[in-house]
Tab-separated table of C-alpha atoms and ligand atoms in Angstrom:
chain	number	residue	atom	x	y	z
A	17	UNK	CA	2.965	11.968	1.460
A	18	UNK	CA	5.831	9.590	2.267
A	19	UNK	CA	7.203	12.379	4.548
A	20	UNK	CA	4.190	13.020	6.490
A	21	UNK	CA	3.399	9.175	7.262
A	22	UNK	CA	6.825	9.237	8.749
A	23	UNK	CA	6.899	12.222	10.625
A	24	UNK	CA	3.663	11.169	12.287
A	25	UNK	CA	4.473	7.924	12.983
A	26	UNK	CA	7.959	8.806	14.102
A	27	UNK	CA	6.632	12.202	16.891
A	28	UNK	CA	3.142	10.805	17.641
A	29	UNK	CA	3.533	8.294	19.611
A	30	UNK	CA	-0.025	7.051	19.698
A	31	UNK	CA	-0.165	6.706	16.156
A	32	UNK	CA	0.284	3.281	14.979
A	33	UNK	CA	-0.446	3.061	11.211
A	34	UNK	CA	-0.722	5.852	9.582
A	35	UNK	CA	-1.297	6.237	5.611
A	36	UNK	CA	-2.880	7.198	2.470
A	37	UNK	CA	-5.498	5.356	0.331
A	38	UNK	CA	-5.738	7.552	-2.360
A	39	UNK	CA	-8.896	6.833	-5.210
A	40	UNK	CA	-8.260	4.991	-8.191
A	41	UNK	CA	-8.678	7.307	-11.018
A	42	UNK	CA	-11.567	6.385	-13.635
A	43	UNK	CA	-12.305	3.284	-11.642
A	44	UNK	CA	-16.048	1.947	-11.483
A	45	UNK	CA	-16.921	1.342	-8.809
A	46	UNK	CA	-14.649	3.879	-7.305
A	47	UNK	CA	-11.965	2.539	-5.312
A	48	UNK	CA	-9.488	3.373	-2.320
A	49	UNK	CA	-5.817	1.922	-3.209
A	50	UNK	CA	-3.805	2.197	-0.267
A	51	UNK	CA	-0.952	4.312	-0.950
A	52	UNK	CA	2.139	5.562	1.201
A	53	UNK	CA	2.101	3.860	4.807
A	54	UNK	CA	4.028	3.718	7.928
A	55	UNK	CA	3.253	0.348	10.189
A	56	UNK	CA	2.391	-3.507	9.804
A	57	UNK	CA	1.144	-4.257	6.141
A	58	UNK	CA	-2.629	-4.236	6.166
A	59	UNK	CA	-5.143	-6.905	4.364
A	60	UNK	CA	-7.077	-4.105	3.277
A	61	UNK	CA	-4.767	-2.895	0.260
A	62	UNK	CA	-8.494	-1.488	-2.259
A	63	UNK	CA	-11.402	-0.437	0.030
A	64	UNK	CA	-15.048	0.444	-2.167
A	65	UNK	CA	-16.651	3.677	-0.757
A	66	UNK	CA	-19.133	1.353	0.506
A	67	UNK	CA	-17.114	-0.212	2.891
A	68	UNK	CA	-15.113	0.464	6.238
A	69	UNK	CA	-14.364	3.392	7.561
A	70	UNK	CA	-12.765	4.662	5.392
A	71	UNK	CA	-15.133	4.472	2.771
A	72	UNK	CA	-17.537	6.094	4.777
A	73	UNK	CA	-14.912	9.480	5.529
A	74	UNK	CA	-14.562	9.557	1.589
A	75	UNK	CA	-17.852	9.224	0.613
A	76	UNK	CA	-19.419	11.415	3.274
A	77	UNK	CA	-16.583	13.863	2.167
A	78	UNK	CA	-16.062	14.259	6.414
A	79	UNK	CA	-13.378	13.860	8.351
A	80	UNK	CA	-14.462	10.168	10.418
A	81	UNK	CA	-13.429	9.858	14.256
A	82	UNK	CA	-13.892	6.379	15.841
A	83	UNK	CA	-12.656	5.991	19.391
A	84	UNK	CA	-13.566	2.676	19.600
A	85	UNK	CA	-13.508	0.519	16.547
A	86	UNK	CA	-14.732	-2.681	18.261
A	87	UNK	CA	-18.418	-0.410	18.384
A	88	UNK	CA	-18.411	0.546	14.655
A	89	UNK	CA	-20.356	-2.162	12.545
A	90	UNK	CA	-18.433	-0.212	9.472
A	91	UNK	CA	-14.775	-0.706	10.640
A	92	UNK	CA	-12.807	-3.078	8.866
A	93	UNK	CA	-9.958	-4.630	10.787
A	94	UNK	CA	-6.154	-4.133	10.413
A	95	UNK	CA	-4.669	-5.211	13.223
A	96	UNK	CA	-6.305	-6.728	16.706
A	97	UNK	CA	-4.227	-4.164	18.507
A	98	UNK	CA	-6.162	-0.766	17.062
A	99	UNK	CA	-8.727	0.308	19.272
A	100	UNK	CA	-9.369	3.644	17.635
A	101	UNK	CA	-9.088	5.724	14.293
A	102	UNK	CA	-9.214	8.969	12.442
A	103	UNK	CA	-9.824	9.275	8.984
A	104	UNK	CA	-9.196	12.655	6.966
A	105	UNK	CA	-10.713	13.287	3.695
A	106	UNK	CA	-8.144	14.979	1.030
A	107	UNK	CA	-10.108	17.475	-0.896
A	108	UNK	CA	-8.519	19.089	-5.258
A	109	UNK	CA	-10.828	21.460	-6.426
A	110	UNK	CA	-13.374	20.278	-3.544
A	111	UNK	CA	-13.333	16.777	-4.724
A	112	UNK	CA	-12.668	13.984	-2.399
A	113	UNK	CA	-9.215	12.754	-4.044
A	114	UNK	CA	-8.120	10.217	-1.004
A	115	UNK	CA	-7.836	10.501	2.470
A	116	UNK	CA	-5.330	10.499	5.496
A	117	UNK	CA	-6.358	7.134	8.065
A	118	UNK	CA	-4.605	6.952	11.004
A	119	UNK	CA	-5.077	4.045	13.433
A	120	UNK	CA	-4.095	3.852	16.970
A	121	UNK	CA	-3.826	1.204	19.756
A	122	UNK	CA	-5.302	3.308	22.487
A	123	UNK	CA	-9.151	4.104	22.498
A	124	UNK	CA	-10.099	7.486	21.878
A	125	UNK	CA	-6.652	8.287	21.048
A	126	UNK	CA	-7.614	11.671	18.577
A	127	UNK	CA	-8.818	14.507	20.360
A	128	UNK	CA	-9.757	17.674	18.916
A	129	UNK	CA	-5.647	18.647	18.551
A	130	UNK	CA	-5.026	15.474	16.994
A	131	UNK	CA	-8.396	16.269	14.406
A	132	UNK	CA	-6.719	19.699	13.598
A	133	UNK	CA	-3.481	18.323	13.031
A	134	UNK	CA	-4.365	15.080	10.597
A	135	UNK	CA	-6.693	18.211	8.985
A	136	UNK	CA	-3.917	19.834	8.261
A	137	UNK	CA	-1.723	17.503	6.628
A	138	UNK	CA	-4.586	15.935	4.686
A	139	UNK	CA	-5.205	19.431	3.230
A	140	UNK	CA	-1.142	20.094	2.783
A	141	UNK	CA	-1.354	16.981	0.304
A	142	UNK	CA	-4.944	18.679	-1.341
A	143	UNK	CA	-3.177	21.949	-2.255
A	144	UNK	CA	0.371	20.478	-2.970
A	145	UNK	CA	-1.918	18.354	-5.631
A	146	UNK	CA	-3.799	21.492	-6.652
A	147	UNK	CA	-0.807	23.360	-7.768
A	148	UNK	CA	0.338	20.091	-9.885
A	149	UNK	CA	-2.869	19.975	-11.869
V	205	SME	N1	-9.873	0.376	9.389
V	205	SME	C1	-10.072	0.863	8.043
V	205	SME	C2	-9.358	-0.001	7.045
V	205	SME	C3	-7.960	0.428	6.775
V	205	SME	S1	-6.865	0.017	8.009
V	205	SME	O1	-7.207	0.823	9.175
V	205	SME	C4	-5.315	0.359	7.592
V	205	SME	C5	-11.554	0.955	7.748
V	205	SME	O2	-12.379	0.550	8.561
V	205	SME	O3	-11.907	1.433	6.670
């Protein structure tokens, strides 16, 4: 997980924070704890599935695409500077587990490539956590 926030961080240049919350096991309520991360240190360190966006992507079980956050009554701010954001759901045994967020200072900034990509990583980490069950 550490390796993939850095890679993407490092080669995508439009990606400006990108990292895991991952959810708390045997926590009630249930609870995102933000996990590996690459960019500034964010207020929002435990997110309930009721809240932001990413509580929505990992209670909907979806992968969540916001190109403009300043429109989405759900977002929870990070950083003045992000305009839009991707969150990935990360699916063991087809359970939500955590997801992938990625935040970016240009609107619109994840396009369909960008979807298939963050997909991808999000379910690297799934399987990788699969085979370690
Ligand atoms: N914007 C997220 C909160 C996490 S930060 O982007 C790092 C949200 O709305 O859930």
């Amino acid at each position: 997980m550490d390796g993939i926030t850095r890679l993407l961080h490092e080669h995508m240049l439009r990606y400006n924070w990108v990292g895991f919350y991952m959810l708390e096991s045997g926590a009630t309520p249930p609870m995102l704890v933000l996990g590996k991360f690459q960019g500034a240190m964010t207020p929002h360190t435990r997110i309930p599935l009721n809240q932001g966006i990413c509580g929505a992507a990992a209670s909907g079980g979806k992968t969540v695409v916001v190109d403009d956050v300043s429109n989405d009554s759900r977002y929870l701010a990070c950083s003045i500077e992000t305009k839009s954001e991707i969150v990935v759901p990360i699916f063991v045994n087809g359970k939500v587990v955590g997801e992938l967020d990625i935040d970016s200072h240009f609107p619109a900034a994840f396009g369909k490539e960008d979807r298939e990509l963050v997909e991808h990583c999000a379910a690297l980490v799934g399987r990788r956590m699969e085979k370690l069950r």
